PDB file of C-alpha atoms (C1' of nucleotides) in Angstrom:
ATOM      1  CA  MET A 184      17.444  30.549 -25.424  1.00  0.00           C
ATOM      2  CA  ALA A 185      16.199  32.143 -22.434  1.00  0.00           C
ATOM      3  CA  THR A 186      16.316  29.281 -20.167  1.00  0.00           C
ATOM      4  CA  PRO A 187      19.754  27.741 -20.643  1.00  0.00           C
ATOM      5  CA  ARG A 188      20.514  26.047 -17.396  1.00  0.00           C
ATOM      6  CA  LYS A 189      17.906  23.319 -16.978  1.00  0.00           C
ATOM      7  CA  LYS A 190      16.669  22.400 -13.970  1.00  0.00           C
ATOM      8  CA  ALA A 191      17.507  18.630 -12.271  1.00  0.00           C
ATOM      9  CA  VAL A 192      14.970  15.585 -12.735  1.00  0.00           C
ATOM     10  CA  GLN A 193      13.268  16.659  -9.732  1.00  0.00           C
ATOM     11  CA  PRO A 194       9.988  15.968 -11.014  1.00  0.00           C
ATOM     12  CA  THR A 195      10.520  12.476 -11.502  1.00  0.00           C
ATOM     13  CA  ILE A 196      10.478  11.418  -8.054  1.00  0.00           C
ATOM     14  CA  ALA A 197       7.493  13.902  -7.184  1.00  0.00           C
ATOM     15  CA  ALA A 198       4.921  12.293 -10.567  1.00  0.00           C
ATOM     16  CA  ALA A 199       5.844   8.678  -9.353  1.00  0.00           C
ATOM     17  CA  LYS A 200       4.449   9.902  -5.998  1.00  0.00           C
ATOM     18  CA  VAL A 201       1.392  11.587  -7.404  1.00  0.00           C
ATOM     19  CA  ALA A 202       1.321   7.957  -9.770  1.00  0.00           C
ATOM     20  CA  ILE A 203       1.436   6.205  -6.725  1.00  0.00           C
ATOM     21  CA  ARG A 204      -1.209   7.374  -5.211  1.00  0.00           C
ATOM     22  CA  GLU A 205      -3.588   7.089  -8.389  1.00  0.00           C
ATOM     23  CA  ALA A 206      -2.353   3.484  -8.511  1.00  0.00           C
ATOM     24  CA  ILE A 207      -3.676   3.182  -4.534  1.00  0.00           C
ATOM     25  CA  ARG A 208      -6.664   4.727  -5.053  1.00  0.00           C
ATOM     26  CA  GLY A 209      -7.352   2.759  -8.010  1.00  0.00           C
ATOM     27  CA  ILE A 210      -7.795  -0.613  -6.177  1.00  0.00           C
ATOM     28  CA  PRO A 211     -11.042  -1.255  -5.707  1.00  0.00           C
ATOM     29  CA  ARG A 212     -13.078  -2.334  -2.498  1.00  0.00           C
ATOM     30  CA  GLY A 213     -12.489  -5.883  -1.774  1.00  0.00           C
ATOM     31  CA  ALA A 214      -9.395  -6.344  -2.933  1.00  0.00           C
ATOM     32  CA  ILE A 215      -5.475  -5.632  -1.941  1.00  0.00           C
ATOM     33  CA  ALA A 216      -2.413  -4.662  -4.204  1.00  0.00           C
ATOM     34  CA  THR A 217       1.308  -5.321  -2.724  1.00  0.00           C
ATOM     35  CA  TYR A 218       3.715  -2.257  -2.390  1.00  0.00           C
ATOM     36  CA  GLY A 219       6.013  -4.005  -5.176  1.00  0.00           C
ATOM     37  CA  GLU A 220       2.847  -4.446  -7.458  1.00  0.00           C
ATOM     38  CA  ILE A 221       2.004  -0.919  -7.205  1.00  0.00           C
ATOM     39  CA  ALA A 222       5.409   0.250  -7.493  1.00  0.00           C
ATOM     40  CA  ALA A 223       5.308  -2.032 -11.029  1.00  0.00           C
ATOM     41  CA  ARG A 224       2.262  -0.482 -11.952  1.00  0.00           C
ATOM     42  CA  VAL A 225       3.410   3.043 -12.035  1.00  0.00           C
ATOM     43  CA  GLY A 226       6.605   2.011 -13.458  1.00  0.00           C
ATOM     44  CA  LEU A 227       9.024   1.961 -11.254  1.00  0.00           C
ATOM     45  CA  PRO A 228       9.741  -1.531 -10.072  1.00  0.00           C
ATOM     46  CA  LYS A 229      12.170  -1.617  -7.743  1.00  0.00           C
ATOM     47  CA  TYR A 230      10.187   1.610  -5.838  1.00  0.00           C
ATOM     48  CA  ALA A 231       8.235  -0.844  -3.106  1.00  0.00           C
ATOM     49  CA  ARG A 232       9.886   1.444  -0.166  1.00  0.00           C
ATOM     50  CA  LEU A 233       8.659   4.897  -2.015  1.00  0.00           C
ATOM     51  CA  VAL A 234       5.180   3.089  -2.062  1.00  0.00           C
ATOM     52  CA  ALA A 235       5.850   2.831   1.743  1.00  0.00           C
ATOM     53  CA  ARG A 236       6.814   6.154   2.278  1.00  0.00           C
ATOM     54  CA  VAL A 237       4.234   7.903   0.333  1.00  0.00           C
ATOM     55  CA  LEU A 238       1.724   5.941   2.375  1.00  0.00           C
ATOM     56  CA  SER A 239       3.468   6.994   5.770  1.00  0.00           C
ATOM     57  CA  GLN A 240       2.986  10.775   4.274  1.00  0.00           C
ATOM     58  CA  SER A 241      -0.123  10.818   2.876  1.00  0.00           C
ATOM     59  CA  GLY A 242      -3.341  11.393   4.962  1.00  0.00           C
ATOM     60  CA  ALA A 243      -5.084   8.713   6.397  1.00  0.00           C
ATOM     61  CA  ASP A 244      -8.481   8.800   4.257  1.00  0.00           C
ATOM     62  CA  ASP A 245      -6.536  10.458   1.566  1.00  0.00           C
ATOM     63  CA  VAL A 246      -6.024   6.603  -0.238  1.00  0.00           C
ATOM     64  CA  PRO A 247      -6.871   3.571   1.077  1.00  0.00           C
ATOM     65  CA  TRP A 248      -3.878   2.731   2.545  1.00  0.00           C
ATOM     66  CA  HIS A 249      -5.726  -0.177   4.253  1.00  0.00           C
ATOM     67  CA  ARG A 250      -6.046  -2.253   0.484  1.00  0.00           C
ATOM     68  CA  VAL A 251      -1.357  -2.092   0.814  1.00  0.00           C
ATOM     69  CA  VAL A 252      -0.074  -5.218   1.761  1.00  0.00           C
ATOM     70  CA  ARG A 253       3.355  -6.757   1.656  1.00  0.00           C
ATOM     71  CA  ALA A 254       4.298  -9.264  -0.174  1.00  0.00           C
ATOM     72  CA  GLY A 255       2.885 -12.410   0.122  1.00  0.00           C
ATOM     73  CA  ASP A 256      -0.367 -10.881   0.940  1.00  0.00           C
ATOM     74  CA  ARG A 257       0.076 -10.014   4.600  1.00  0.00           C
ATOM     75  CA  ILE A 258       0.029  -7.376   6.831  1.00  0.00           C
ATOM     76  CA  ALA A 259       3.404  -4.848   6.749  1.00  0.00           C
ATOM     77  CA  PHE A 260       2.822  -3.822  10.648  1.00  0.00           C
ATOM     78  CA  PRO A 261       3.957  -5.549  13.804  1.00  0.00           C
ATOM     79  CA  ARG A 262       0.748  -7.873  15.115  1.00  0.00           C
ATOM     80  CA  ASN A 263       0.949  -5.633  18.457  1.00  0.00           C
ATOM     81  CA  SER A 264       1.061  -2.094  16.909  1.00  0.00           C
ATOM     82  CA  ASP A 265      -2.262  -0.024  16.150  1.00  0.00           C
ATOM     83  CA  GLY A 266      -2.305  -0.077  12.550  1.00  0.00           C
ATOM     84  CA  PHE A 267      -2.046  -3.629  12.022  1.00  0.00           C
ATOM     85  CA  VAL A 268      -5.129  -3.929  14.667  1.00  0.00           C
ATOM     86  CA  ARG A 269      -6.509  -1.270  12.534  1.00  0.00           C
ATOM     87  CA  GLN A 270      -5.752  -2.679   8.987  1.00  0.00           C
ATOM     88  CA  ARG A 271      -6.906  -5.641  10.116  1.00  0.00           C
ATOM     89  CA  ALA A 272     -10.313  -4.898  10.629  1.00  0.00           C
ATOM     90  CA  ARG A 273     -10.804  -2.974   7.909  1.00  0.00           C
ATOM     91  CA  LEU A 274      -9.601  -5.553   5.562  1.00  0.00           C
ATOM     92  CA  GLN A 275     -12.136  -8.027   7.004  1.00  0.00           C
ATOM     93  CA  SER A 276     -14.721  -5.355   6.646  1.00  0.00           C
ATOM     94  CA  GLU A 277     -14.611  -5.612   2.962  1.00  0.00           C
ATOM     95  CA  GLY A 278     -14.681  -9.283   3.058  1.00  0.00           C
ATOM     96  CA  HIS A 279     -11.055 -10.351   3.325  1.00  0.00           C
ATOM     97  CA  THR A 280     -10.354 -13.169   5.492  1.00  0.00           C
ATOM     98  CA  VAL A 281      -7.259 -12.391   7.487  1.00  0.00           C
ATOM     99  CA  SER A 282      -5.542 -14.500  10.007  1.00  0.00           C
ATOM    100  CA  ALA A 283      -3.968 -13.447  13.770  1.00  0.00           C
ATOM    101  CA  ASN A 284      -0.720 -13.288  12.056  1.00  0.00           C
ATOM    102  CA  GLY A 285      -1.965 -10.529   9.432  1.00  0.00           C
ATOM    103  CA  GLN A 286      -2.180 -13.544   6.493  1.00  0.00           C
ATOM    104  CA  ILE A 287      -4.638 -12.384   4.110  1.00  0.00           C
ATOM    105  CA  VAL A 288      -6.301 -15.806   2.897  1.00  0.00           C
ATOM    106  CA  ALA A 289      -7.347 -16.261  -0.548  1.00  0.00           C
ATOM    107  CA  ALA A 290      -6.686 -12.695  -1.141  1.00  0.00           C
ATOM    108  CA  ARG A 291      -8.556 -10.832  -4.130  1.00  0.00           C
ATOM    109  CA  ARG A 292      -5.366  -8.714  -5.227  1.00  0.00           C
ATOM    110  CA  ALA A 293      -6.392  -5.599  -7.409  1.00  0.00           C
ATOM    111  CA  SER A 294      -3.555  -7.106 -10.519  1.00  0.00           C
ATOM    112  CA  ASP A 295      -5.454 -10.722 -10.819  1.00  0.00           C
ATOM    113  CA  LEU A 296      -8.562  -8.759 -10.749  1.00  0.00           C
ATOM    114  CA  ASP A 297      -6.794  -6.550 -13.841  1.00  0.00           C
ATOM    115  CA  GLN A 298      -5.287  -9.229 -15.444  1.00  0.00           C
ATOM    116  CA  GLN A 299      -8.654 -11.362 -15.386  1.00  0.00           C
ATOM    117  CA  LEU A 300     -11.075  -7.933 -16.700  1.00  0.00           C
ATOM    118  CA  TRP A 301      -8.776  -7.225 -19.614  1.00  0.00           C
ATOM    119  CA  GLY A 302      -8.509 -10.700 -20.605  1.00  0.00           C
ATOM    120  CA  ASN A 303     -11.151 -12.733 -22.136  1.00  0.00           C
ATOM    121  CA  TYR A 304     -12.422 -14.835 -18.909  1.00  0.00           C
ATOM    122  CA  PHE A 305     -15.440 -16.262 -20.393  1.00  0.00           C
TER     123      PHE A 305
ATOM    124  C1'  DA B 143      28.975  14.189   2.288  1.00  0.00           C
ATOM    125  C1'  DC B 144      27.589  10.007   5.303  1.00  0.00           C
ATOM    126  C1'  DG B 145      25.344   6.783   7.807  1.00  0.00           C
ATOM    127  C1'  DA B 146      21.395   5.331   9.790  1.00  0.00           C
ATOM    128  C1'  DT B 147      16.063   4.687   9.103  1.00  0.00           C
ATOM    129  C1'  DG B 148      12.031   2.652   6.762  1.00  0.00           C
ATOM    130  C1'  DA B 149       3.780   0.482   6.087  1.00  0.00           C
ATOM    131  C1'  DC B 150      10.296  -2.978   1.090  1.00  0.00           C
ATOM    132  C1'  DG B 151      11.384  -7.314  -1.611  1.00  0.00           C
ATOM    133  C1'  DC B 152      13.833 -11.716  -2.437  1.00  0.00           C
ATOM    134  C1'  DA B 153      17.491 -15.188  -1.898  1.00  0.00           C
ATOM    135  C1'  DC B 154      19.339 -18.209   1.289  1.00  0.00           C
ATOM    136  C1'  DA B 155      20.740 -21.194   5.533  1.00  0.00           C
TER     137       DA B 155
ATOM    138  C1'  DG C  37       8.516 -21.125   9.176  1.00  0.00           C
ATOM    139  C1'  DT C  38      12.256 -18.041  11.396  1.00  0.00           C
ATOM    140  C1'  DG C  39      16.427 -15.340  11.149  1.00  0.00           C
ATOM    141  C1'  DT C  40      20.084 -12.494   8.084  1.00  0.00           C
ATOM    142  C1'  DG C  41      21.870 -10.732   4.440  1.00  0.00           C
ATOM    143  C1'  DC C  42      21.553  -7.648   0.809  1.00  0.00           C
ATOM    144  C1'  DG C  43      19.596  -5.123  -2.971  1.00  0.00           C
ATOM    145  C1'  DC C  44      17.093  -1.096  -3.710  1.00  0.00           C
ATOM    146  C1'  DC C  45      15.651   4.133  -2.764  1.00  0.00           C
ATOM    147  C1'  DA C  46      14.413   8.379  -0.553  1.00  0.00           C
ATOM    148  C1'  DT C  47      14.851  11.223   3.377  1.00  0.00           C
ATOM    149  C1'  DC C  48      16.914  12.481   7.721  1.00  0.00           C
ATOM    150  C1'  DG C  49      20.115  13.625  11.864  1.00  0.00           C
TER     151       DG C  49
END
DNA sequence: ACGATGACGCACA
DNA sequence: GTGTGCGCCATCG
């Protein structure tokens, strides 16, 4: 064969990053998703940290980063950080109720919305 | 190669 | 509810 030497499984992680970005981009306005949910969504349940890394690497307007929160529907940033304030403001502008500590009240999660759409819910 | 780090998650005290 | 420990994975010094 022309290429007896195979390349390593490098595309795996690269493809995962793309899939993660697409998943985040798929979060509708007014809804949120956790890091773990996004990871599970792309078939990598244990890659929550990779989701965080992708976000930090992606451009600000590349993906709706503010719709990605930590497990328990709370903002991942420290309270006094600039990111915290900005994310809280954006979430509130999208109709969410965010406590001062970053806890999102009665969050409309993308996963729930998805389940609600696909499941017969009349 | 190795230890430290990070926009994480979960169990437990 | 808070603090600590461990697992998990890619990246960095």
